[in-house]
mmCIF file of C-alpha atoms in Angstrom:
data_model
loop_
_atom_site.group_PDB
_atom_site.id
_atom_site.type_symbol
_atom_site.label_atom_id
_atom_site.label_comp_id
_atom_site.label_asym_id
_atom_site.label_seq_id
_atom_site.Cartn_x
_atom_site.Cartn_y
_atom_site.Cartn_z
ATOM 1 C CA MET A 1 -0.046 0.123 -0.235
ATOM 2 C CA GLU A 2 2.718 2.374 0.321
ATOM 3 C CA VAL A 3 4.338 2.048 -2.661
ATOM 4 C CA LYS A 4 0.866 2.504 -4.684
ATOM 5 C CA LYS A 5 0.519 5.833 -2.203
ATOM 6 C CA LYS A 6 3.790 6.790 -3.257
ATOM 7 C CA LEU A 7 3.159 6.053 -7.084
ATOM 8 C CA LEU A 8 -0.333 8.041 -6.830
ATOM 9 C CA ASP A 9 1.786 11.040 -5.679
ATOM 10 C CA LEU A 10 3.969 11.031 -8.429
ATOM 11 C CA VAL A 11 1.419 10.743 -10.761
ATOM 12 C CA ARG A 12 0.009 13.913 -9.200
ATOM 13 C CA ASP A 13 2.845 15.600 -9.178
ATOM 14 C CA LYS A 14 3.454 14.880 -13.070
ATOM 15 C CA ILE A 15 -0.428 16.040 -13.679
ATOM 16 C CA ARG A 16 0.174 19.186 -11.818
ATOM 17 C CA PHE A 17 3.841 19.910 -13.343
ATOM 18 C CA LYS A 18 2.305 20.061 -16.968
ATOM 19 C CA HIS A 19 -0.681 22.085 -15.780
ATOM 20 C CA TYR A 20 -3.468 19.595 -16.730
ATOM 21 C CA SER A 21 -7.091 20.395 -15.325
ATOM 22 C CA TYR A 22 -8.010 19.375 -11.534
ATOM 23 C CA SER A 23 -11.129 17.217 -13.647
ATOM 24 C CA THR A 24 -8.081 15.204 -15.654
ATOM 25 C CA GLU A 25 -6.142 15.064 -12.310
ATOM 26 C CA ARG A 26 -9.017 13.220 -10.427
ATOM 27 C CA THR A 27 -10.114 11.186 -13.555
ATOM 28 C CA TYR A 28 -6.310 9.768 -14.253
ATOM 29 C CA ILE A 29 -5.929 8.985 -10.608
ATOM 30 C CA HIS A 30 -9.436 7.032 -10.751
ATOM 31 C CA TRP A 31 -8.641 4.616 -13.608
ATOM 32 C CA ILE A 32 -4.915 4.219 -12.584
ATOM 33 C CA LYS A 33 -6.276 2.959 -8.692
ATOM 34 C CA HIS A 34 -9.053 1.205 -10.566
ATOM 35 C CA TYR A 35 -6.502 -0.701 -13.197
ATOM 36 C CA ILE A 36 -3.795 -1.427 -10.109
ATOM 37 C CA LEU A 37 -6.713 -2.923 -7.848
ATOM 38 C CA PHE A 38 -7.946 -4.715 -11.140
ATOM 39 C CA HIS A 39 -4.820 -6.972 -10.992
ATOM 40 C CA HIS A 40 -4.622 -7.357 -7.141
ATOM 41 C CA LYS A 41 -2.414 -4.652 -5.993
ATOM 42 C CA LYS A 42 0.589 -5.225 -8.348
ATOM 43 C CA HIS A 43 2.724 -2.190 -9.357
ATOM 44 C CA PRO A 44 2.675 -1.259 -12.637
ATOM 45 C CA ILE A 45 6.434 -1.172 -13.493
ATOM 46 C CA GLU A 46 5.796 -5.657 -13.062
ATOM 47 C CA MET A 47 3.097 -5.467 -15.673
ATOM 48 C CA GLY A 48 2.755 -4.600 -19.280
ATOM 49 C CA LYS A 49 1.067 -5.453 -22.453
ATOM 50 C CA ILE A 50 -1.052 -8.494 -21.194
ATOM 51 C CA GLU A 51 -2.355 -7.104 -18.195
ATOM 52 C CA ILE A 52 -3.232 -3.688 -20.382
ATOM 53 C CA GLU A 53 -5.360 -5.629 -22.920
ATOM 54 C CA LEU A 54 -7.015 -7.389 -20.140
ATOM 55 C CA TYR A 55 -7.887 -4.630 -18.311
ATOM 56 C CA LEU A 56 -9.112 -2.450 -21.307
ATOM 57 C CA THR A 57 -10.927 -5.730 -22.570
ATOM 58 C CA LYS A 58 -12.735 -6.117 -19.413
ATOM 59 C CA LEU A 59 -13.824 -2.497 -19.159
ATOM 60 C CA ALA A 60 -15.368 -3.228 -22.792
ATOM 61 C CA THR A 61 -16.680 -6.854 -22.088
ATOM 62 C CA ASN A 62 -17.839 -7.105 -18.311
ATOM 63 C CA ASP A 63 -18.304 -3.113 -17.882
ATOM 64 C CA ARG A 64 -19.655 -2.153 -21.013
ATOM 65 C CA VAL A 65 -18.407 0.946 -20.825
ATOM 66 C CA ALA A 66 -18.619 3.353 -23.468
ATOM 67 C CA PRO A 67 -16.046 3.869 -26.166
ATOM 68 C CA THR A 68 -15.020 7.363 -24.652
ATOM 69 C CA THR A 69 -14.677 6.146 -21.301
ATOM 70 C CA GLN A 70 -12.877 3.128 -22.494
ATOM 71 C CA ASN A 71 -10.128 6.057 -24.322
ATOM 72 C CA GLN A 72 -10.308 8.058 -21.134
ATOM 73 C CA ALA A 73 -8.646 4.863 -19.069
ATOM 74 C CA PHE A 74 -6.093 4.234 -21.694
ATOM 75 C CA SER A 75 -5.159 7.789 -21.640
ATOM 76 C CA ALA A 76 -5.084 7.643 -18.441
ATOM 77 C CA LEU A 77 -2.164 4.532 -18.327
ATOM 78 C CA LEU A 78 -0.266 5.872 -21.181
ATOM 79 C CA PHE A 79 0.031 8.941 -19.236
ATOM 80 C CA LEU A 80 1.147 6.933 -16.130
ATOM 81 C CA TYR A 81 3.488 4.746 -18.142
ATOM 82 C CA LYS A 82 5.104 7.539 -20.203
ATOM 83 C CA GLU A 83 5.297 10.553 -18.146
ATOM 84 C CA VAL A 84 5.380 8.504 -14.521
ATOM 85 C CA LEU A 85 7.188 4.885 -15.627
ATOM 86 C CA GLY A 86 9.050 6.613 -18.286
ATOM 87 C CA LEU A 87 7.724 3.555 -20.635
ATOM 88 C CA ASP A 88 6.151 4.465 -24.056
ATOM 89 C CA ILE A 89 3.445 1.759 -24.440
ATOM 90 C CA SER A 90 2.317 3.228 -27.638
ATOM 91 C CA GLU A 91 5.192 1.007 -28.899
ATOM 92 C CA TRP A 92 3.336 -1.814 -27.895
ATOM 93 C CA ASN A 93 0.677 -2.118 -29.823
ATOM 94 C CA ILE A 94 -2.178 -2.930 -27.662
ATOM 95 C CA GLN A 95 -5.080 -5.452 -29.190
ATOM 96 C CA ALA A 96 -7.419 -4.503 -26.015
ATOM 97 C CA LEU A 97 -10.993 -5.454 -27.579
ATOM 98 C CA ARG A 98 -12.696 -1.988 -28.020
ATOM 99 C CA ALA A 99 -15.814 -1.109 -26.834
ATOM 100 C CA GLN A 100 -18.358 -0.788 -29.264
ATOM 101 C CA GLU A 101 -18.668 2.812 -30.755
ATOM 102 C CA ARG A 102 -22.079 4.070 -32.035
ATOM 103 C CA LYS A 103 -22.958 7.025 -34.023
ATOM 104 C CA HIS A 104 -25.428 9.294 -32.379
ATOM 105 C CA ILE A 105 -27.177 12.250 -33.913
ATOM 106 C CA PRO A 106 -27.307 15.181 -31.509
ATOM 107 C CA VAL A 107 -30.209 15.331 -29.670
ATOM 108 C CA VAL A 108 -31.376 19.282 -30.421
ATOM 109 C CA LEU A 109 -33.950 21.802 -29.357
ATOM 110 C CA THR A 110 -36.774 23.873 -31.470
ATOM 111 C CA LYS A 111 -36.601 27.149 -31.144
ATOM 112 C CA GLU A 112 -39.384 27.208 -29.244
ATOM 113 C CA GLU A 113 -38.283 24.107 -26.697
ATOM 114 C CA VAL A 114 -35.252 26.342 -26.075
ATOM 115 C CA ARG A 115 -37.349 29.431 -25.036
ATOM 116 C CA GLU A 116 -39.398 27.112 -22.951
ATOM 117 C CA VAL A 117 -36.363 25.915 -21.152
ATOM 118 C CA LEU A 118 -34.592 29.272 -20.518
ATOM 119 C CA GLN A 119 -37.858 30.730 -18.813
ATOM 120 C CA ASN A 120 -37.837 27.786 -16.404
ATOM 121 C CA ILE A 121 -33.792 28.502 -15.527
ATOM 122 C CA PRO A 122 -33.589 30.553 -12.110
ATOM 123 C CA SER A 123 -32.648 34.304 -12.803
ATOM 124 C CA GLU A 124 -29.261 33.831 -11.302
ATOM 125 C CA TYR A 125 -28.249 31.287 -13.930
ATOM 126 C CA SER A 126 -30.314 32.517 -16.788
ATOM 127 C CA LEU A 127 -27.714 34.748 -18.208
ATOM 128 C CA LEU A 128 -24.913 31.960 -18.101
ATOM 129 C CA VAL A 129 -27.387 29.719 -19.973
ATOM 130 C CA HIS A 130 -28.793 32.271 -22.641
ATOM 131 C CA LEU A 131 -24.832 32.823 -23.290
ATOM 132 C CA MET A 132 -24.218 29.239 -23.646
ATOM 133 C CA TYR A 133 -27.037 29.229 -26.326
ATOM 134 C CA GLY A 134 -26.729 32.161 -28.177
ATOM 135 C CA CYS A 135 -23.066 31.700 -28.774
ATOM 136 C CA GLY A 136 -22.670 27.853 -29.066
ATOM 137 C CA LEU A 137 -20.620 27.665 -25.900
ATOM 138 C CA ARG A 138 -19.730 24.025 -24.240
ATOM 139 C CA MET A 139 -20.212 24.043 -20.521
ATOM 140 C CA SER A 140 -16.323 24.577 -19.529
ATOM 141 C CA GLU A 141 -16.089 27.703 -21.770
ATOM 142 C CA ALA A 142 -19.228 29.350 -20.813
ATOM 143 C CA LEU A 143 -18.140 28.968 -16.806
ATOM 144 C CA ASN A 144 -14.565 30.068 -17.666
ATOM 145 C CA LEU A 145 -15.041 33.540 -19.145
ATOM 146 C CA ARG A 146 -13.432 36.304 -17.400
ATOM 147 C CA VAL A 147 -14.473 39.931 -17.304
ATOM 148 C CA LYS A 148 -11.619 40.812 -19.686
ATOM 149 C CA ASP A 149 -13.055 38.307 -22.360
ATOM 150 C CA ILE A 150 -16.185 40.245 -23.014
ATOM 151 C CA ASP A 151 -15.299 42.698 -25.682
ATOM 152 C CA PHE A 152 -18.130 45.255 -25.634
ATOM 153 C CA GLY A 153 -16.065 48.091 -28.102
ATOM 154 C CA PHE A 154 -15.874 45.118 -30.994
ATOM 155 C CA ASP A 155 -19.104 42.788 -29.540
ATOM 156 C CA LYS A 156 -17.128 39.758 -29.857
ATOM 157 C CA ILE A 157 -16.595 36.985 -26.771
ATOM 158 C CA TYR A 158 -13.110 35.627 -26.838
ATOM 159 C CA VAL A 159 -12.777 31.896 -25.684
ATOM 160 C CA TRP A 160 -9.405 31.101 -25.146
ATOM 161 C CA ASP A 161 -7.331 27.676 -24.714
ATOM 162 C CA SER A 162 -10.869 25.797 -25.467
ATOM 163 C CA LYS A 163 -11.422 21.744 -25.922
ATOM 164 C CA SER A 164 -9.840 21.758 -29.337
ATOM 165 C CA LEU A 165 -6.620 24.347 -28.300
ATOM 166 C CA LYS A 166 -7.807 26.303 -30.626
ATOM 167 C CA ASP A 167 -8.291 30.068 -29.440
ATOM 168 C CA ARG A 168 -11.751 31.863 -30.851
ATOM 169 C CA THR A 169 -14.132 34.848 -31.245
ATOM 170 C CA ILE A 170 -17.577 34.779 -31.054
ATOM 171 C CA PRO A 171 -20.139 37.491 -31.946
ATOM 172 C CA LEU A 172 -21.459 38.970 -28.735
ATOM 173 C CA PRO A 173 -25.309 38.565 -28.808
ATOM 174 C CA GLN A 174 -26.972 42.114 -29.062
ATOM 175 C CA LYS A 175 -29.932 41.074 -26.900
ATOM 176 C CA LEU A 176 -27.392 39.985 -24.246
ATOM 177 C CA LYS A 177 -25.469 42.912 -24.051
ATOM 178 C CA ALA A 178 -26.880 45.307 -21.792
ATOM 179 C CA LYS A 179 -27.523 42.323 -19.283
ATOM 180 C CA LEU A 180 -23.920 41.152 -19.602
ATOM 181 C CA LEU A 181 -22.778 44.962 -18.751
ATOM 182 C CA GLU A 182 -24.933 44.644 -15.718
ATOM 183 C CA GLN A 183 -23.252 41.707 -14.701
ATOM 184 C CA VAL A 184 -19.721 42.953 -15.510
ATOM 185 C CA GLU A 185 -20.548 46.021 -13.146
ATOM 186 C CA SER A 186 -21.868 43.408 -10.682
ATOM 187 C CA VAL A 187 -18.609 41.157 -10.579
ATOM 188 C CA LYS A 188 -16.410 44.627 -9.814
ATOM 189 C CA LEU A 189 -18.609 45.327 -6.937
ATOM 190 C CA LEU A 190 -18.297 41.980 -5.741
ATOM 191 C CA HIS A 191 -14.652 41.487 -6.163
ATOM 192 C CA LYS A 192 -14.403 45.172 -4.471
ATOM 193 C CA GLN A 193 -16.077 44.035 -1.462
ATOM 194 C CA ASP A 194 -14.143 40.625 -1.536
ATOM 195 C CA LEU A 195 -10.778 42.340 -1.482
ATOM 196 C CA LYS A 196 -12.049 44.498 1.464
ATOM 197 C CA ASP A 197 -12.883 41.342 3.084
ATOM 198 C CA GLY A 198 -9.044 40.043 2.431
ATOM 199 C CA TYR A 199 -9.750 37.677 -0.461
ATOM 200 C CA GLY A 200 -10.046 38.745 -3.715
ATOM 201 C CA ASN A 201 -7.589 36.441 -5.784
ATOM 202 C CA VAL A 202 -8.591 34.232 -8.592
ATOM 203 C CA PHE A 203 -7.225 31.417 -10.384
ATOM 204 C CA ILE A 204 -4.416 32.445 -13.025
ATOM 205 C CA PRO A 205 -3.269 30.100 -15.551
ATOM 206 C CA TYR A 206 0.229 28.357 -14.365
ATOM 207 C CA ALA A 207 2.429 30.869 -16.901
ATOM 208 C CA LEU A 208 0.012 33.852 -16.699
ATOM 209 C CA GLU A 209 0.548 33.839 -12.756
ATOM 210 C CA LYS A 210 4.284 33.557 -12.955
ATOM 211 C CA LYS A 211 4.259 36.749 -15.662
ATOM 212 C CA TYR A 212 1.817 39.033 -14.320
ATOM 213 C CA PRO A 213 2.005 37.753 -10.135
ATOM 214 C CA ARG A 214 -0.552 40.641 -9.398
ATOM 215 C CA SER A 215 -2.952 39.565 -12.039
ATOM 216 C CA LYS A 216 -5.076 37.303 -9.863
ATOM 217 C CA LEU A 217 -6.126 40.344 -7.957
ATOM 218 C CA GLU A 218 -7.141 42.224 -11.229
ATOM 219 C CA ALA A 219 -10.763 43.060 -11.420
ATOM 220 C CA LYS A 220 -10.905 41.973 -15.153
ATOM 221 C CA TRP A 221 -9.202 38.496 -14.273
ATOM 222 C CA GLN A 222 -12.701 37.360 -12.052
ATOM 223 C CA TYR A 223 -14.341 35.447 -13.503
ATOM 224 C CA LEU A 224 -18.021 36.568 -15.204
ATOM 225 C CA PHE A 225 -20.162 34.115 -13.517
ATOM 226 C CA PRO A 226 -18.766 33.614 -9.561
ATOM 227 C CA MET A 227 -19.918 31.618 -7.395
ATOM 228 C CA LYS A 228 -22.048 33.109 -4.368
ATOM 229 C CA SER A 229 -19.414 32.054 -1.670
ATOM 230 C CA ILE A 230 -15.692 31.566 -0.924
ATOM 231 C CA SER A 231 -14.570 28.381 -1.535
ATOM 232 C CA THR A 232 -10.920 26.413 -0.777
ATOM 233 C CA ASP A 233 -8.884 25.636 -3.845
ATOM 234 C CA PRO A 234 -8.463 21.674 -3.574
ATOM 235 C CA ARG A 235 -5.031 22.285 -4.923
ATOM 236 C CA THR A 236 -3.641 25.484 -3.140
ATOM 237 C CA LYS A 237 -5.942 25.120 -0.334
ATOM 238 C CA GLU A 238 -6.339 28.939 -0.951
ATOM 239 C CA LYS A 239 -9.430 30.483 -0.052
ATOM 240 C CA ARG A 240 -11.135 31.984 -3.135
ATOM 241 C CA ARG A 241 -14.035 32.944 -5.220
ATOM 242 C CA HIS A 242 -14.184 30.149 -8.194
ATOM 243 C CA HIS A 243 -16.811 30.135 -10.776
ATOM 244 C CA VAL A 244 -20.581 28.662 -10.562
ATOM 245 C CA MET A 245 -19.521 24.807 -10.221
ATOM 246 C CA ALA A 246 -20.973 22.722 -13.092
ATOM 247 C CA GLN A 247 -22.968 20.324 -11.045
ATOM 248 C CA THR A 248 -24.826 23.135 -9.662
ATOM 249 C CA LEU A 249 -25.330 24.412 -13.862
ATOM 250 C CA GLY A 250 -26.404 21.196 -14.940
ATOM 251 C CA ARG A 251 -29.077 20.642 -12.179
ATOM 252 C CA ASN A 252 -30.640 23.590 -12.850
ATOM 253 C CA ILE A 253 -30.963 22.931 -16.471
ATOM 254 C CA LYS A 254 -32.383 19.288 -15.791
ATOM 255 C CA VAL A 255 -34.765 21.077 -13.503
ATOM 256 C CA ALA A 256 -35.910 23.591 -15.921
ATOM 257 C CA SER A 257 -36.417 21.045 -18.292
ATOM 258 C CA GLN A 258 -38.611 19.390 -16.250
ATOM 259 C CA LYS A 259 -40.807 22.237 -15.468
ATOM 260 C CA ALA A 260 -41.054 22.846 -19.425
ATOM 261 C CA ASN A 261 -42.567 19.399 -19.515
ATOM 262 C CA LEU A 262 -40.049 18.118 -22.177
ATOM 263 C CA ASN A 263 -39.499 14.554 -23.234
ATOM 264 C CA LYS A 264 -36.077 15.056 -24.521
ATOM 265 C CA ARG A 265 -33.019 14.520 -22.365
ATOM 266 C CA VAL A 266 -31.832 17.797 -21.677
ATOM 267 C CA THR A 267 -28.200 18.400 -20.834
ATOM 268 C CA SER A 268 -25.907 21.626 -21.031
ATOM 269 C CA HIS A 269 -24.006 20.472 -24.523
ATOM 270 C CA ILE A 270 -28.305 20.252 -26.068
ATOM 271 C CA PHE A 271 -27.764 24.310 -26.338
ATOM 272 C CA ARG A 272 -24.253 23.557 -28.361
ATOM 273 C CA HIS A 273 -26.301 21.722 -30.654
ATOM 274 C CA SER A 274 -29.050 23.493 -30.934
ATOM 275 C CA TYR A 275 -26.690 26.953 -31.828
ATOM 276 C CA ALA A 276 -25.282 24.641 -34.192
ATOM 277 C CA THR A 277 -28.437 23.167 -35.979
ATOM 278 C CA HIS A 278 -30.422 26.739 -35.920
ATOM 279 C CA LEU A 279 -27.440 28.426 -38.022
ATOM 280 C CA LEU A 280 -27.524 26.077 -40.111
ATOM 281 C CA GLN A 281 -31.569 26.352 -40.857
ATOM 282 C CA ALA A 282 -30.743 29.631 -41.123
ATOM 283 C CA GLY A 283 -28.126 29.292 -44.040
ATOM 284 C CA ILE A 284 -25.248 30.148 -42.648
ATOM 285 C CA ASP A 285 -22.547 27.853 -43.916
ATOM 286 C CA LEU A 286 -20.693 24.905 -42.691
ATOM 287 C CA ARG A 287 -17.074 26.323 -42.533
ATOM 288 C CA SER A 288 -18.532 29.287 -40.552
ATOM 289 C CA ILE A 289 -20.239 27.065 -38.286
ATOM 290 C CA GLN A 290 -17.423 24.704 -37.616
ATOM 291 C CA GLU A 291 -14.933 28.149 -36.593
ATOM 292 C CA LEU A 292 -17.665 29.385 -34.255
ATOM 293 C CA LEU A 293 -17.661 26.185 -32.494
ATOM 294 C CA GLY A 294 -14.105 25.833 -32.445
ATOM 295 C CA HIS A 295 -14.070 22.359 -33.833
ATOM 296 C CA LYS A 296 -10.899 21.005 -35.661
ATOM 297 C CA SER A 297 -12.269 19.335 -38.514
ATOM 298 C CA VAL A 298 -15.387 20.285 -40.590
ATOM 299 C CA GLU A 299 -16.409 16.322 -40.592
ATOM 300 C CA THR A 300 -16.972 17.180 -36.760
ATOM 301 C CA THR A 301 -19.535 20.072 -37.792
ATOM 302 C CA MET A 302 -21.079 17.943 -40.570
ATOM 303 C CA ILE A 303 -23.010 15.860 -37.544
ATOM 304 C CA TYR A 304 -25.197 18.869 -37.603
ATOM 305 C CA THR A 305 -26.404 18.364 -41.772
ATOM 306 C CA HIS A 306 -27.368 14.732 -40.513
ATOM 307 C CA VAL A 307 -29.520 16.626 -37.907
ATOM 308 C CA VAL A 308 -31.260 18.942 -40.510
ATOM 309 C CA SER A 309 -31.889 15.995 -43.074
ATOM 310 C CA GLU A 310 -33.833 14.460 -40.594
ATOM 311 C CA MET A 311 -35.466 17.178 -39.553
ATOM 312 C CA ASN A 312 -36.763 17.318 -43.203
ATOM 313 C CA LYS A 313 -37.476 13.530 -43.539
ATOM 314 C CA ALA A 314 -40.282 14.608 -40.913
ATOM 315 C CA LYS A 315 -41.751 16.807 -43.628
ATOM 316 C CA VAL A 316 -42.265 14.288 -46.115
ATOM 317 C CA ILE A 317 -45.891 13.745 -46.355
ATOM 318 C CA SER A 318 -46.928 9.820 -45.346
ATOM 319 C CA PRO A 319 -49.033 8.228 -48.537
ATOM 320 C CA LEU A 320 -51.929 7.756 -46.022
ATOM 321 C CA ASP A 321 -52.332 11.564 -45.555
ATOM 322 C CA PHE A 322 -52.378 12.075 -49.777
#
């Protein structure tokens, strides 16, 4: 047990050294623990290709995990062996049974359904969810917006270092401009009070914090959608104001969809799907939508052409109705 504890500490140190997110840290630690326990607490340095294949196959056959989950577990093991143990297992030609991948057409909401859900979102999260739909933002992108990311002069929103590692700008919805101005002023007032109370610092990406050590106390770096209370950073143990929690927002979106009496499964990502589909229906070209969504490949964006195609099928009249 002592050896395993030291190993996990090494994994945490390497993850933090490479500036991976806290959620990635928790995920990798989970899968590495799971892998070790599956092999009866055997140290990974004593295991290799066969043990990895057995574990990944077990995830697909016994646990019936989704392909993305199996890939996540494999990524954690790649990180463990390459970054921590110094072994490049990508050369081992891992031949595990892969989880069956199924192509899903995204569920989208009609414009009316979007309005119904938005009307039922609590006021404190209303602007945030409006922005997710109005800009096609991922939940993480919306939550990580800072005051400085809203450019009222050029009516643009900056999204930095998103999932695709491709920074982009998105047109600022004019209907939200006045409320966003109010939100910025509200954040500035809250920040001013936090400074008086002995807080007021905010998480800053590591490289920037070293370059601009005072930036964490500046109003422009504060989250656009902050939490109601001060919290403790799980890594540094510093007390500061973080952004709204993803679980809290997701729960409120689910409740709002229930109040709207929708039969569709509504998650935060459905607003992004709906945004892309509605733009396509409005005649916006696919390449522009790709750039707005921040997709690396246009093939990823093409899924929305299938969504529109399915919608058009619904307009076909049955012979019974001729």
